[in-house]
PDB file of C-alpha atoms in Angstrom:
ATOM      1  CA  MET A   1      -0.032   0.033  -0.210  1.00 59.00           C
ATOM      2  CA  ASP A   2       2.265   3.119  -1.557  1.00 75.00           C
ATOM      3  CA  ILE A   3       0.878   6.710  -1.968  1.00 86.00           C
ATOM      4  CA  ARG A   4      -0.197   6.356  -5.360  1.00 87.00           C
ATOM      5  CA  ALA A   5      -2.652   3.370  -4.173  1.00 87.00           C
ATOM      6  CA  LEU A   6      -3.910   5.372  -1.356  1.00 88.00           C
ATOM      7  CA  PHE A   7      -4.894   8.296  -3.828  1.00 91.00           C
ATOM      8  CA  MET A   8      -6.397   5.788  -6.426  1.00 90.00           C
ATOM      9  CA  GLY A   9      -8.424   4.451  -3.621  1.00 89.00           C
ATOM     10  CA  LEU A  10      -9.807   7.717  -2.407  1.00 92.00           C
ATOM     11  CA  ALA A  11     -10.250   9.010  -5.921  1.00 93.00           C
ATOM     12  CA  PHE A  12     -12.295   5.614  -6.395  1.00 91.00           C
ATOM     13  CA  ALA A  13     -14.276   6.086  -3.507  1.00 91.00           C
ATOM     14  CA  LEU A  14     -15.251   9.701  -4.111  1.00 93.00           C
ATOM     15  CA  MET A  15     -16.052   8.871  -7.874  1.00 93.00           C
ATOM     16  CA  TRP A  16     -18.112   6.039  -6.875  1.00 89.00           C
ATOM     17  CA  SER A  17     -20.130   7.606  -4.248  1.00 91.00           C
ATOM     18  CA  SER A  18     -20.978  10.915  -6.405  1.00 93.00           C
ATOM     19  CA  ALA A  19     -22.810   8.994  -8.434  1.00 92.00           C
ATOM     20  CA  PHE A  20     -25.756   9.150  -6.214  1.00 93.00           C
ATOM     21  CA  THR A  21     -25.877  12.764  -6.334  1.00 94.00           C
ATOM     22  CA  SER A  22     -25.624  13.230 -10.213  1.00 94.00           C
ATOM     23  CA  ALA A  23     -28.218  10.098 -10.648  1.00 94.00           C
ATOM     24  CA  ARG A  24     -30.691  12.604  -8.368  1.00 95.00           C
ATOM     25  CA  MET A  25     -29.592  15.560 -10.504  1.00 95.00           C
ATOM     26  CA  ILE A  26     -30.616  13.549 -13.634  1.00 95.00           C
ATOM     27  CA  VAL A  27     -34.116  12.165 -12.517  1.00 94.00           C
ATOM     28  CA  ALA A  28     -35.344  15.553 -11.110  1.00 93.00           C
ATOM     29  CA  ASP A  29     -35.563  16.322 -15.052  1.00 94.00           C
ATOM     30  CA  ALA A  30     -35.735  13.375 -16.829  1.00 94.00           C
ATOM     31  CA  PRO A  31     -37.615   9.871 -16.654  1.00 95.00           C
ATOM     32  CA  PRO A  32     -35.008   7.361 -14.689  1.00 95.00           C
ATOM     33  CA  MET A  33     -35.426   4.531 -16.715  1.00 95.00           C
ATOM     34  CA  MET A  34     -34.752   6.042 -20.221  1.00 95.00           C
ATOM     35  CA  ALA A  35     -32.162   8.192 -18.895  1.00 95.00           C
ATOM     36  CA  LEU A  36     -30.267   5.311 -17.225  1.00 94.00           C
ATOM     37  CA  SER A  37     -30.704   3.165 -20.514  1.00 95.00           C
ATOM     38  CA  LEU A  38     -29.327   6.225 -22.451  1.00 94.00           C
ATOM     39  CA  ARG A  39     -26.334   6.206 -20.043  1.00 93.00           C
ATOM     40  CA  PHE A  40     -25.333   2.612 -20.068  1.00 93.00           C
ATOM     41  CA  LEU A  41     -25.741   2.872 -24.030  1.00 94.00           C
ATOM     42  CA  ALA A  42     -23.200   5.775 -23.790  1.00 93.00           C
ATOM     43  CA  SER A  43     -20.824   4.311 -21.556  1.00 90.00           C
ATOM     44  CA  GLY A  44     -20.831   1.139 -22.872  1.00 91.00           C
ATOM     45  CA  LEU A  45     -20.041   1.893 -26.529  1.00 93.00           C
ATOM     46  CA  ILE A  46     -17.401   4.262 -25.221  1.00 91.00           C
ATOM     47  CA  GLY A  47     -15.951   1.552 -23.072  1.00 88.00           C
ATOM     48  CA  ILE A  48     -15.967  -1.007 -25.707  1.00 92.00           C
ATOM     49  CA  ALA A  49     -14.257   1.341 -28.235  1.00 92.00           C
ATOM     50  CA  ILE A  50     -11.552   1.626 -25.412  1.00 89.00           C
ATOM     51  CA  ALA A  51     -11.523  -1.773 -24.836  1.00 88.00           C
ATOM     52  CA  ARG A  52     -11.123  -2.607 -28.664  1.00 91.00           C
ATOM     53  CA  ALA A  53      -8.637  -0.120 -29.009  1.00 91.00           C
ATOM     54  CA  LEU A  54      -6.383  -1.491 -26.432  1.00 86.00           C
ATOM     55  CA  GLY A  55      -6.583  -5.016 -28.121  1.00 88.00           C
ATOM     56  CA  GLN A  56      -9.075  -6.505 -26.020  1.00 87.00           C
ATOM     57  CA  SER A  57     -11.457  -9.037 -27.641  1.00 85.00           C
ATOM     58  CA  TRP A  58     -15.442  -9.697 -27.432  1.00 83.00           C
ATOM     59  CA  HIS A  59     -14.620 -13.373 -27.753  1.00 84.00           C
ATOM     60  CA  LEU A  60     -15.709 -13.996 -23.867  1.00 83.00           C
ATOM     61  CA  THR A  61     -15.362 -17.504 -22.274  1.00 82.00           C
ATOM     62  CA  PRO A  62     -18.650 -18.951 -21.065  1.00 84.00           C
ATOM     63  CA  ALA A  63     -17.975 -17.848 -17.426  1.00 80.00           C
ATOM     64  CA  GLN A  64     -17.432 -14.449 -18.543  1.00 82.00           C
ATOM     65  CA  TRP A  65     -20.445 -14.355 -20.801  1.00 87.00           C
ATOM     66  CA  ARG A  66     -22.411 -15.515 -17.647  1.00 85.00           C
ATOM     67  CA  ALA A  67     -21.140 -12.655 -15.521  1.00 82.00           C
ATOM     68  CA  THR A  68     -21.702 -10.158 -18.209  1.00 87.00           C
ATOM     69  CA  PHE A  69     -25.296 -11.045 -18.268  1.00 90.00           C
ATOM     70  CA  ILE A  70     -25.780 -11.437 -14.729  1.00 87.00           C
ATOM     71  CA  PHE A  71     -24.200  -8.351 -13.920  1.00 84.00           C
ATOM     72  CA  GLY A  72     -25.955  -6.414 -16.409  1.00 88.00           C
ATOM     73  CA  LEU A  73     -29.086  -7.516 -15.206  1.00 91.00           C
ATOM     74  CA  SER A  74     -28.594  -7.496 -11.496  1.00 88.00           C
ATOM     75  CA  GLN A  75     -26.261  -4.671 -11.096  1.00 84.00           C
ATOM     76  CA  ASN A  76     -27.140  -2.440 -13.759  1.00 88.00           C
ATOM     77  CA  ALA A  77     -30.891  -3.216 -14.532  1.00 91.00           C
ATOM     78  CA  LEU A  78     -32.267  -3.978 -11.307  1.00 93.00           C
ATOM     79  CA  TYR A  79     -29.734  -2.430  -9.054  1.00 91.00           C
ATOM     80  CA  LEU A  80     -29.299   0.960 -10.539  1.00 91.00           C
ATOM     81  CA  GLY A  81     -32.448   1.113 -12.313  1.00 93.00           C
ATOM     82  CA  LEU A  82     -34.498   0.523  -8.670  1.00 94.00           C
ATOM     83  CA  ASN A  83     -32.087   3.524  -7.304  1.00 93.00           C
ATOM     84  CA  PHE A  84     -33.015   5.766 -10.157  1.00 94.00           C
ATOM     85  CA  ILE A  85     -36.454   5.151  -9.712  1.00 94.00           C
ATOM     86  CA  ALA A  86     -36.177   5.400  -6.013  1.00 94.00           C
ATOM     87  CA  MET A  87     -34.218   9.004  -6.100  1.00 93.00           C
ATOM     88  CA  GLN A  88     -37.339  10.548  -7.501  1.00 93.00           C
ATOM     89  CA  THR A  89     -38.804  10.378  -3.896  1.00 92.00           C
ATOM     90  CA  ILE A  90     -35.506   9.831  -1.428  1.00 91.00           C
ATOM     91  CA  GLU A  91     -32.711  11.559  -0.910  1.00 91.00           C
ATOM     92  CA  ALA A  92     -29.267  10.890  -2.719  1.00 92.00           C
ATOM     93  CA  SER A  93     -27.473  10.538   0.704  1.00 90.00           C
ATOM     94  CA  LEU A  94     -30.016   7.862   2.089  1.00 91.00           C
ATOM     95  CA  ALA A  95     -29.664   5.641  -1.363  1.00 92.00           C
ATOM     96  CA  ALA A  96     -25.654   5.909  -0.717  1.00 91.00           C
ATOM     97  CA  ILE A  97     -25.826   4.460   2.845  1.00 90.00           C
ATOM     98  CA  ILE A  98     -28.072   1.697   1.783  1.00 91.00           C
ATOM     99  CA  ALA A  99     -25.915   1.043  -1.474  1.00 89.00           C
ATOM    100  CA  SER A 100     -22.603   1.288   0.909  1.00 87.00           C
ATOM    101  CA  THR A 101     -24.096  -1.759   3.078  1.00 87.00           C
ATOM    102  CA  MET A 102     -23.670  -4.347  -0.114  1.00 85.00           C
ATOM    103  CA  PRO A 103     -19.832  -5.389   1.366  1.00 84.00           C
ATOM    104  CA  LEU A 104     -21.545  -6.131   4.593  1.00 87.00           C
ATOM    105  CA  LEU A 105     -24.493  -7.867   2.878  1.00 88.00           C
ATOM    106  CA  VAL A 106     -21.843  -9.860   0.884  1.00 84.00           C
ATOM    107  CA  ALA A 107     -19.843 -11.007   3.829  1.00 85.00           C
ATOM    108  CA  LEU A 108     -23.319 -12.054   5.656  1.00 87.00           C
ATOM    109  CA  ALA A 109     -24.462 -14.225   2.936  1.00 85.00           C
ATOM    110  CA  SER A 110     -21.164 -15.659   2.303  1.00 81.00           C
ATOM    111  CA  TRP A 111     -21.086 -16.445   6.467  1.00 83.00           C
ATOM    112  CA  LEU A 112     -24.621 -17.842   6.800  1.00 83.00           C
ATOM    113  CA  VAL A 113     -25.537 -19.460   3.357  1.00 80.00           C
ATOM    114  CA  LEU A 114     -21.826 -20.488   2.022  1.00 75.00           C
ATOM    115  CA  ARG A 115     -20.523 -21.364   5.309  1.00 78.00           C
ATOM    116  CA  GLU A 116     -17.272 -18.804   4.840  1.00 78.00           C
ATOM    117  CA  ARG A 117     -15.472 -18.726   8.059  1.00 80.00           C
ATOM    118  CA  LEU A 118     -15.481 -15.371   9.693  1.00 79.00           C
ATOM    119  CA  ARG A 119     -13.069 -13.954  12.058  1.00 84.00           C
ATOM    120  CA  PRO A 120     -14.502 -12.519  15.285  1.00 87.00           C
ATOM    121  CA  LEU A 121     -13.460  -9.045  13.894  1.00 87.00           C
ATOM    122  CA  ALA A 122     -15.299  -9.472  10.864  1.00 86.00           C
ATOM    123  CA  VAL A 123     -18.350 -10.609  12.775  1.00 87.00           C
ATOM    124  CA  ALA A 124     -18.323  -7.593  15.234  1.00 90.00           C
ATOM    125  CA  GLY A 125     -17.944  -5.442  11.899  1.00 88.00           C
ATOM    126  CA  LEU A 126     -21.394  -6.950  10.388  1.00 90.00           C
ATOM    127  CA  PHE A 127     -23.153  -6.138  13.928  1.00 91.00           C
ATOM    128  CA  ALA A 128     -21.743  -2.628  13.754  1.00 91.00           C
ATOM    129  CA  GLY A 129     -22.387  -2.239  10.232  1.00 89.00           C
ATOM    130  CA  PHE A 130     -26.245  -2.909  10.487  1.00 89.00           C
ATOM    131  CA  ALA A 131     -26.405  -1.168  13.791  1.00 92.00           C
ATOM    132  CA  GLY A 132     -25.345   1.833  11.953  1.00 90.00           C
ATOM    133  CA  VAL A 133     -27.962   1.393   9.298  1.00 89.00           C
ATOM    134  CA  ALA A 134     -31.012   0.677  11.957  1.00 90.00           C
ATOM    135  CA  ILE A 135     -29.603   4.129  13.629  1.00 91.00           C
ATOM    136  CA  ILE A 136     -30.484   6.055  10.361  1.00 89.00           C
ATOM    137  CA  MET A 137     -33.327   4.078   9.200  1.00 86.00           C
ATOM    138  CA  GLY A 138     -35.107   4.697  12.736  1.00 86.00           C
ATOM    139  CA  ALA A 139     -34.496   8.384  12.135  1.00 83.00           C
ATOM    140  CA  ARG A 140     -35.149   8.767   8.738  1.00 82.00           C
ATOM    141  CA  LEU A 141     -38.540   6.410   8.979  1.00 81.00           C
ATOM    142  CA  SER A 142     -39.572   8.871  11.985  1.00 78.00           C
ATOM    143  CA  GLY A 143     -38.625  11.833   9.727  1.00 76.00           C
ATOM    144  CA  GLY A 144     -41.273  10.692   7.039  1.00 79.00           C
ATOM    145  CA  VAL A 145     -38.859   9.023   4.358  1.00 84.00           C
ATOM    146  CA  ASP A 146     -41.190   7.530   1.825  1.00 88.00           C
ATOM    147  CA  LEU A 147     -41.188   3.840   2.410  1.00 89.00           C
ATOM    148  CA  PHE A 148     -41.755   2.824  -1.064  1.00 93.00           C
ATOM    149  CA  GLY A 149     -38.461   4.340  -2.444  1.00 92.00           C
ATOM    150  CA  LEU A 150     -36.683   3.253   0.385  1.00 92.00           C
ATOM    151  CA  LEU A 151     -37.561  -0.593  -0.435  1.00 93.00           C
ATOM    152  CA  LEU A 152     -36.603  -0.249  -3.717  1.00 95.00           C
ATOM    153  CA  CYS A 153     -33.194   0.801  -2.892  1.00 93.00           C
ATOM    154  CA  VAL A 154     -33.071  -2.366  -0.430  1.00 93.00           C
ATOM    155  CA  ALA A 155     -34.300  -4.662  -3.397  1.00 94.00           C
ATOM    156  CA  GLY A 156     -31.655  -2.923  -5.355  1.00 92.00           C
ATOM    157  CA  VAL A 157     -28.722  -3.527  -3.010  1.00 91.00           C
ATOM    158  CA  VAL A 158     -29.882  -7.290  -2.689  1.00 91.00           C
ATOM    159  CA  ALA A 159     -30.160  -7.789  -6.117  1.00 88.00           C
ATOM    160  CA  LEU A 160     -26.251  -6.870  -6.492  1.00 83.00           C
ATOM    161  CA  THR A 161     -25.453  -8.798  -3.405  1.00 85.00           C
ATOM    162  CA  VAL A 162     -26.884 -12.114  -4.960  1.00 83.00           C
ATOM    163  CA  ALA A 163     -25.122 -11.514  -8.339  1.00 77.00           C
ATOM    164  CA  THR A 164     -21.773 -10.631  -6.778  1.00 75.00           C
ATOM    165  CA  LEU A 165     -21.988 -14.010  -5.075  1.00 76.00           C
ATOM    166  CA  SER A 166     -23.577 -16.195  -8.166  1.00 70.00           C
ATOM    167  CA  VAL A 167     -20.548 -15.026 -10.506  1.00 62.00           C
ATOM    168  CA  ARG A 168     -17.764 -15.224  -7.456  1.00 59.00           C
ATOM    169  CA  GLY A 169     -14.545 -14.072  -9.807  1.00 54.00           C
ATOM    170  CA  ALA A 170     -15.895 -15.250 -13.332  1.00 52.00           C
ATOM    171  CA  SER A 171     -15.589 -11.812 -14.647  1.00 50.00           C
ATOM    172  CA  ALA A 172     -12.034 -11.435 -13.729  1.00 50.00           C
ATOM    173  CA  SER A 173     -10.962 -14.767 -15.125  1.00 53.00           C
ATOM    174  CA  GLY A 174      -9.492 -14.576 -18.781  1.00 56.00           C
ATOM    175  CA  GLY A 175      -8.737 -10.626 -19.083  1.00 64.00           C
ATOM    176  CA  ASN A 176     -10.772  -8.216 -21.433  1.00 74.00           C
ATOM    177  CA  LEU A 177     -12.009  -6.569 -18.248  1.00 76.00           C
ATOM    178  CA  LEU A 178     -13.113  -3.356 -19.600  1.00 80.00           C
ATOM    179  CA  MET A 179     -14.689  -5.050 -22.464  1.00 87.00           C
ATOM    180  CA  ILE A 180     -16.984  -6.964 -20.184  1.00 84.00           C
ATOM    181  CA  VAL A 181     -17.609  -3.562 -18.308  1.00 83.00           C
ATOM    182  CA  GLY A 182     -18.642  -2.101 -21.351  1.00 88.00           C
ATOM    183  CA  LEU A 183     -20.903  -5.152 -22.526  1.00 91.00           C
ATOM    184  CA  GLN A 184     -22.477  -5.311 -19.315  1.00 88.00           C
ATOM    185  CA  MET A 185     -23.705  -1.608 -19.813  1.00 90.00           C
ATOM    186  CA  LEU A 186     -25.208  -2.709 -23.253  1.00 94.00           C
ATOM    187  CA  VAL A 187     -27.061  -5.564 -21.450  1.00 94.00           C
ATOM    188  CA  GLY A 188     -28.316  -2.772 -18.898  1.00 93.00           C
ATOM    189  CA  SER A 189     -29.277  -0.639 -21.551  1.00 95.00           C
ATOM    190  CA  ALA A 190     -31.222  -3.097 -23.666  1.00 96.00           C
ATOM    191  CA  ILE A 191     -32.949  -4.498 -20.567  1.00 96.00           C
ATOM    192  CA  LEU A 192     -34.153  -1.146 -19.555  1.00 96.00           C
ATOM    193  CA  ILE A 193     -35.533   0.413 -22.706  1.00 95.00           C
ATOM    194  CA  GLY A 194     -38.253  -1.916 -22.460  1.00 94.00           C
ATOM    195  CA  PRO A 195     -39.816  -0.694 -19.392  1.00 94.00           C
ATOM    196  CA  ALA A 196     -38.843   2.786 -20.272  1.00 94.00           C
ATOM    197  CA  LEU A 197     -40.914   2.771 -23.235  1.00 94.00           C
ATOM    198  CA  ALA A 198     -43.801   0.665 -21.888  1.00 92.00           C
ATOM    199  CA  PHE A 199     -44.227   2.867 -18.507  1.00 92.00           C
ATOM    200  CA  GLU A 200     -42.550   6.297 -18.941  1.00 90.00           C
ATOM    201  CA  SER A 201     -43.783   9.299 -20.891  1.00 86.00           C
ATOM    202  CA  PHE A 202     -40.685  11.015 -22.545  1.00 83.00           C
ATOM    203  CA  GLU A 203     -40.945  14.463 -20.715  1.00 87.00           C
ATOM    204  CA  VAL A 204     -37.610  15.846 -20.199  1.00 91.00           C
ATOM    205  CA  ASN A 205     -36.732  19.232 -18.669  1.00 92.00           C
ATOM    206  CA  TRP A 206     -33.962  20.009 -20.672  1.00 91.00           C
ATOM    207  CA  THR A 207     -31.416  22.256 -18.381  1.00 94.00           C
ATOM    208  CA  TRP A 208     -27.596  22.456 -17.973  1.00 94.00           C
ATOM    209  CA  GLN A 209     -27.965  20.641 -14.645  1.00 93.00           C
ATOM    210  CA  LEU A 210     -29.212  17.806 -16.405  1.00 94.00           C
ATOM    211  CA  ALA A 211     -26.750  18.014 -19.161  1.00 94.00           C
ATOM    212  CA  GLY A 212     -23.667  18.392 -16.826  1.00 95.00           C
ATOM    213  CA  ALA A 213     -24.902  15.535 -14.593  1.00 94.00           C
ATOM    214  CA  PHE A 214     -25.704  13.182 -17.365  1.00 95.00           C
ATOM    215  CA  THR A 215     -22.195  13.628 -18.753  1.00 94.00           C
ATOM    216  CA  TYR A 216     -20.705  13.361 -15.564  1.00 94.00           C
ATOM    217  CA  THR A 217     -22.347  10.352 -14.762  1.00 93.00           C
ATOM    218  CA  VAL A 218     -21.159   8.718 -18.300  1.00 91.00           C
ATOM    219  CA  LEU A 219     -17.613   9.835 -17.884  1.00 90.00           C
ATOM    220  CA  VAL A 220     -16.810   9.813 -14.214  1.00 91.00           C
ATOM    221  CA  PRO A 221     -18.828   7.050 -12.534  1.00 87.00           C
ATOM    222  CA  GLY A 222     -19.457   5.320 -15.287  1.00 81.00           C
ATOM    223  CA  LEU A 223     -15.949   4.791 -16.974  1.00 80.00           C
ATOM    224  CA  ALA A 224     -13.280   6.701 -14.773  1.00 85.00           C
ATOM    225  CA  ALA A 225     -14.186   5.055 -11.459  1.00 85.00           C
ATOM    226  CA  THR A 226     -14.197   1.548 -13.113  1.00 75.00           C
ATOM    227  CA  TRP A 227     -10.567   2.169 -15.072  1.00 77.00           C
ATOM    228  CA  VAL A 228      -9.309   3.516 -11.380  1.00 85.00           C
ATOM    229  CA  TRP A 229     -10.524   0.478  -9.834  1.00 79.00           C
ATOM    230  CA  PHE A 230      -8.966  -2.104 -11.832  1.00 74.00           C
ATOM    231  CA  LEU A 231      -5.662  -0.202 -11.847  1.00 80.00           C
ATOM    232  CA  LEU A 232      -6.147  -0.326  -7.947  1.00 84.00           C
ATOM    233  CA  VAL A 233      -6.973  -4.157  -7.737  1.00 76.00           C
ATOM    234  CA  ALA A 234      -3.882  -4.905 -10.188  1.00 75.00           C
ATOM    235  CA  ARG A 235      -1.573  -2.789  -7.777  1.00 81.00           C
ATOM    236  CA  ILE A 236      -2.462  -4.204  -3.951  1.00 79.00           C
ATOM    237  CA  GLY A 237      -4.906  -6.957  -4.676  1.00 74.00           C
ATOM    238  CA  ALA A 238      -8.841  -7.103  -4.711  1.00 67.00           C
ATOM    239  CA  VAL A 239      -9.196  -7.800  -0.678  1.00 67.00           C
ATOM    240  CA  ARG A 240      -6.721  -4.828   0.048  1.00 75.00           C
ATOM    241  CA  ALA A 241      -8.767  -2.519  -2.499  1.00 77.00           C
ATOM    242  CA  ALA A 242     -11.957  -3.468  -1.286  1.00 74.00           C
ATOM    243  CA  THR A 243     -11.064  -1.858   2.046  1.00 77.00           C
ATOM    244  CA  TYR A 244     -11.982   1.719   0.217  1.00 84.00           C
ATOM    245  CA  HIS A 245     -15.438   0.546   0.213  1.00 81.00           C
ATOM    246  CA  PHE A 246     -15.717   1.773   3.992  1.00 83.00           C
ATOM    247  CA  LEU A 247     -15.310   5.681   2.904  1.00 88.00           C
ATOM    248  CA  ASN A 248     -18.598   5.230   0.698  1.00 87.00           C
ATOM    249  CA  PRO A 249     -21.091   6.066   3.317  1.00 89.00           C
ATOM    250  CA  PHE A 250     -19.014   9.207   4.312  1.00 90.00           C
ATOM    251  CA  PHE A 251     -18.181  10.525   0.570  1.00 92.00           C
ATOM    252  CA  GLY A 252     -21.903   9.866  -0.351  1.00 90.00           C
ATOM    253  CA  VAL A 253     -23.514  11.952   2.079  1.00 91.00           C
ATOM    254  CA  ALA A 254     -20.594  14.499   2.090  1.00 91.00           C
ATOM    255  CA  VAL A 255     -21.342  15.026  -1.638  1.00 93.00           C
ATOM    256  CA  ALA A 256     -25.023  15.225  -1.316  1.00 92.00           C
ATOM    257  CA  ALA A 257     -25.082  17.570   1.525  1.00 91.00           C
ATOM    258  CA  LEU A 258     -22.391  19.932  -0.683  1.00 92.00           C
ATOM    259  CA  LEU A 259     -24.194  19.816  -3.945  1.00 93.00           C
ATOM    260  CA  LEU A 260     -27.825  19.353  -3.111  1.00 92.00           C
ATOM    261  CA  SER A 261     -27.967  20.889   0.442  1.00 90.00           C
ATOM    262  CA  GLU A 262     -29.420  17.916   1.598  1.00 88.00           C
ATOM    263  CA  ALA A 263     -29.557  18.321   5.620  1.00 83.00           C
ATOM    264  CA  LEU A 264     -27.860  15.635   7.951  1.00 81.00           C
ATOM    265  CA  GLY A 265     -29.199  15.036  11.487  1.00 84.00           C
ATOM    266  CA  LEU A 266     -26.962  13.799  14.475  1.00 87.00           C
ATOM    267  CA  PHE A 267     -28.287  10.079  14.127  1.00 88.00           C
ATOM    268  CA  ASP A 268     -27.329  10.239  10.170  1.00 87.00           C
ATOM    269  CA  ILE A 269     -23.647  11.150  11.476  1.00 89.00           C
ATOM    270  CA  ILE A 270     -23.376   8.929  14.389  1.00 92.00           C
ATOM    271  CA  GLY A 271     -25.213   6.000  11.814  1.00 90.00           C
ATOM    272  CA  VAL A 272     -22.707   7.042   8.955  1.00 91.00           C
ATOM    273  CA  ILE A 273     -19.677   6.486  11.293  1.00 92.00           C
ATOM    274  CA  VAL A 274     -20.567   3.446  12.887  1.00 92.00           C
ATOM    275  CA  ILE A 275     -21.239   1.740   9.065  1.00 91.00           C
ATOM    276  CA  MET A 276     -17.652   3.126   7.896  1.00 90.00           C
ATOM    277  CA  ALA A 277     -16.254   1.142  11.387  1.00 90.00           C
ATOM    278  CA  GLY A 278     -18.307  -1.868  10.356  1.00 89.00           C
ATOM    279  CA  ILE A 279     -17.364  -1.850   6.893  1.00 88.00           C
ATOM    280  CA  LEU A 280     -13.678  -1.649   7.607  1.00 87.00           C
ATOM    281  CA  ALA A 281     -13.652  -4.145  10.215  1.00 87.00           C
ATOM    282  CA  VAL A 282     -14.807  -6.750   8.067  1.00 85.00           C
ATOM    283  CA  GLN A 283     -12.614  -5.641   5.190  1.00 79.00           C
ATOM    284  CA  ARG A 284      -9.297  -5.401   7.240  1.00 79.00           C
ATOM    285  CA  SER A 285     -10.477  -8.889   8.757  1.00 80.00           C
ATOM    286  CA  ARG A 286     -10.498 -10.300   5.079  1.00 70.00           C
ATOM    287  CA  VAL A 287      -6.902  -8.938   4.678  1.00 67.00           C
ATOM    288  CA  VAL A 288      -5.785 -10.656   7.705  1.00 66.00           C
ATOM    289  CA  MET A 289      -7.300 -13.772   6.771  1.00 63.00           C
ATOM    290  CA  ARG A 290      -5.804 -13.499   3.117  1.00 61.00           C
ATOM    291  CA  ASN A 291      -2.366 -13.002   4.638  1.00 61.00           C
ATOM    292  CA  ALA A 292      -2.693 -16.089   7.298  1.00 57.00           C
ATOM    293  CA  VAL A 293      -3.856 -18.625   4.704  1.00 50.00           C
ATOM    294  CA  GLN A 294      -4.044 -19.014   0.991  1.00 46.00           C
ATOM    295  CA  THR A 295      -7.712 -19.746   0.821  1.00 43.00           C
ATOM    296  CA  PRO A 296     -10.220 -17.655  -2.096  1.00 44.00           C
ATOM    297  CA  PRO A 297     -11.482 -14.775  -0.304  1.00 43.00           C
ATOM    298  CA  LEU A 298     -14.924 -13.945  -0.129  1.00 40.00           C
ATOM    299  CA  PRO A 299     -16.110 -12.331  -3.556  1.00 42.00           C
ATOM    300  CA  ASP A 300     -15.293  -8.901  -4.201  1.00 43.00           C
ATOM    301  CA  PRO A 301     -17.658  -6.948  -6.344  1.00 44.00           C
ATOM    302  CA  ILE A 302     -17.598  -4.986  -9.567  1.00 44.00           C
ATOM    303  CA  PRO A 303     -18.360  -1.505  -8.180  1.00 47.00           C
ATOM    304  CA  PRO A 304     -21.779  -0.194  -8.903  1.00 46.00           C
ATOM    305  CA  ARG A 305     -21.370   2.594 -11.541  1.00 50.00           C
TER     306      ARG A 305
END
């Protein structure tokens, strides 16, 4: 872990977390599924073009094609699609907090369902992380948060957790990572365009804020964050790189407060700190376990974009 890796990790966490604020800006002026489908189309085509320029092939292995479809459906269409719809009625900071629990859900499912061995530090981190979520949810529910939007965010992060567990490293085998990312986005775009045409009216309030947020979402969380993530994984490994997920709750609420003036209460701040501590404990435990024994680590997700 050197100074370059430190800055790369901070940059990734900031770019990933900022996606919720830009999404909130987009859905304020455009139908969510249509906007997201177009965003995936643009990011996917750019990603594939860059991958081809780097010599990557779209002749993938069967495991890679399976991972491409599963993540295109679960991560892009379901996880991000449900979040875009939800952010019509809930704040970006809350959506970011819920999404940030994904490493905790992956560890919990691996422990309870797949019978992975967790160290005591990881177990304590799980309890702390979910306690932090409970603190925030209690405060938000008493403050009148939209329950339907909240449930959509929860369903989205569960879908991403299931997808992460189901492919377990398949997308990382055989190279062509940027090509896989681009193809995943095209899968998400193709899945979302049908419901968008069926259920949404193409009513767009053309503003500079919409144009800026859409462009930013395509280029920064969509492509730059993914590129930095893979560079970081290549430099320090997936387990250590995943430790930077603990910063996502903080950056998510900080960017929303700065750009959208979303209010933060005392319980929000306490909950975010507890969640960050829980995620850090889980990920640090994985680093210790990885160093102690050479066994496959818990699955690391391709970061949501």
